[in-house]
Amino acid sequence: MDQDDYMAIGTGVDTTLSGLEERRPLTLLQLPGEGGDASTRSSMSDLGSPIYERRYRHDIGLNGRLAFAIAAAALGSAFQHGYNIGVVNSPGELIRTWINDSHYNRTGEALSSPAVTLIWSWAVSVFCIGGIIGGSLTGILAERMGRKGALLFNNVFAIIGGLLEGFTKTANSYEMLIAGRLFIGINCGLNGGLAPMYLSEISPVHLRGAVGTVYQLVVTISILVSQILGMESLLGTPTLWPILLGLTLVPAIYQLIALPFCPESPKYTLLNKGKEIEAQRALTWLRGTLEVHDEMDEMRAEYEAMKLVPKTTLNEMLSNPALRAPMIIAVMMMLAQQLSGINAVMYFSTDIFISAGLSAETSQYATLGMGGMNVLMTVVSLAIIEKAGRKTLMLIGLVGMMFDVILLTVCLALKDVAAWLAYFSIVLIIIYVVFFATGPGSIPWFLVTELFNSSARPMATAIAVTVNWVANFIVGLGFLPIQEALGPYVFIIFAAFLAFFSWFTWKKVPETKNKTIEEISAMFRQQSY
């Protein structure tokens, strides 16, 4: 091997291979030609040691232990998020009937149709209010309890919510259903911030995007599972729907069993607690090798840099240009996800299928097909995100959704003129979901964790996740009244939002693929100057 493969920068530095081996085991250095695209890094000790050009080892990647930690974190959290979004759709009419019967049994008086609709609307929308509460608590719990500790504690809300929902019919109390949805919403709001944070911090740099996409993948899978279980042939019946809602206990129990076997985030352990030995032990467990010196060096450099800056507060986040710029990007990406209209399409896809002439049963199967396509494209996104990059996939998704929703508006407006346009709208809805799953569905959740170092990450995540839930609530609350006023042209509003966010992504969002947190932070610091 040539000595030129390892470059020593500086004067009076031993550039021989033997001199380098004394400082770092040879196996830690990626040889030329190995792996994929290599990201160069530099490291210098406090004593002024020489800076070596190094390359990340791409052969230290996914292993059994890391996969177990990803599954423990994602399945126990993201599954709650998706399942509780989709679980109320299919049995909605059954639950509305039960609400009326429950009130009659208690008071002897039947509720009016608008009153039943109002109670049911609260039961559905209070989930988003819980999400806002949970999202705002993310930073506090992540700092005080750690990423793993906060995830474990969060299951308390899931268990309370699951029990309230599961026994709501037995207790003949629709108030229990509303309270259960609130607690589940708090759980999902916290999960939306804590799980991507934990997944990002335990991942190698070259797998960070793929691992971050796992959260959205599990969300799409759980939405599909809830749609399948909610069918009339399974649990979507007048007697079994409480079990359908109560099944949210299962992922909580799974996480309480599996996650304790996994270590706390090495970055949190070192950067927040200052426990270097425990951090290295956790990193060794996750990587399945003792050769973790490069990553430890990177974390030590970040730890030393953190000592020079004060604790990140909300005021610091808004006033410091180096933090404000990535915060604006993170918030915009969360708004792009929700204001794209995806939840409006998800919620009312069955109605659109019925208006196209499909029967109610066939429409259910068409909705399942849409959910299946969502899962498939999220898997594709996971596979290509490290090659295509975050910004590229986000742009493809947003621009594709914009043109698709314009065509969908035309088809819905003219469906009575030409029958085939109604059926073409079904194809457009599925294509719309495909573009959403390509980038906007997954990237916003983990992009915020890539834009900030460990000291600012909890506060930034709390702000971004809270914004996501607020936007979700506004879209869910405002879509039907606006649709009644504008008819099919309501989707033009989403097209305008998609056009703006496409422009913003193209002009303002940096590519974070294969970049370390230190490099990304340095880029924003340079821009602020």
Tab-separated table of C-alpha atoms in Angstrom, residues 5 32 59 88 97 99 103 128 130 138 142 210-211 225 246 314 332 355 357 359 378 415 425 439 458 470 481 510 518:
chain	number	residue	atom	x	y	z
A	5	ASP	CA	-3.240	6.743	0.530
A	32	PRO	CA	-9.183	3.363	-1.433
A	59	ASP	CA	-18.449	-2.029	5.974
A	88	VAL	CA	-60.869	5.399	13.280
A	97	THR	CA	-74.210	4.847	16.166
A	99	ILE	CA	-72.346	7.198	20.744
A	103	HIS	CA	-76.265	8.671	25.378
A	128	CYS	CA	-54.017	16.037	17.095
A	130	GLY	CA	-52.611	15.391	22.147
A	138	THR	CA	-40.235	16.326	23.372
A	142	ALA	CA	-35.339	14.023	25.753
A	210	ALA	CA	-32.110	5.039	5.430
A	211	VAL	CA	-32.555	4.420	9.155
A	225	VAL	CA	-52.651	-2.763	9.139
A	246	GLY	CA	-57.420	-1.323	22.177
A	314	LEU	CA	-35.898	28.949	22.638
A	332	MET	CA	-40.913	24.510	6.457
A	355	SER	CA	-68.133	9.232	-6.292
A	357	GLY	CA	-68.903	4.831	-9.198
A	359	SER	CA	-69.334	0.301	-4.464
A	378	THR	CA	-41.605	4.138	1.242
A	415	LYS	CA	-66.119	13.892	-13.853
A	425	SER	CA	-59.016	10.347	-10.567
A	439	GLY	CA	-39.745	12.042	-0.067
A	458	PRO	CA	-34.192	18.432	21.438
A	470	VAL	CA	-50.662	22.022	14.545
A	481	PRO	CA	-65.803	23.537	5.431
A	510	PRO	CA	-29.072	21.926	1.750
A	518	GLU	CA	-20.298	18.998	12.613
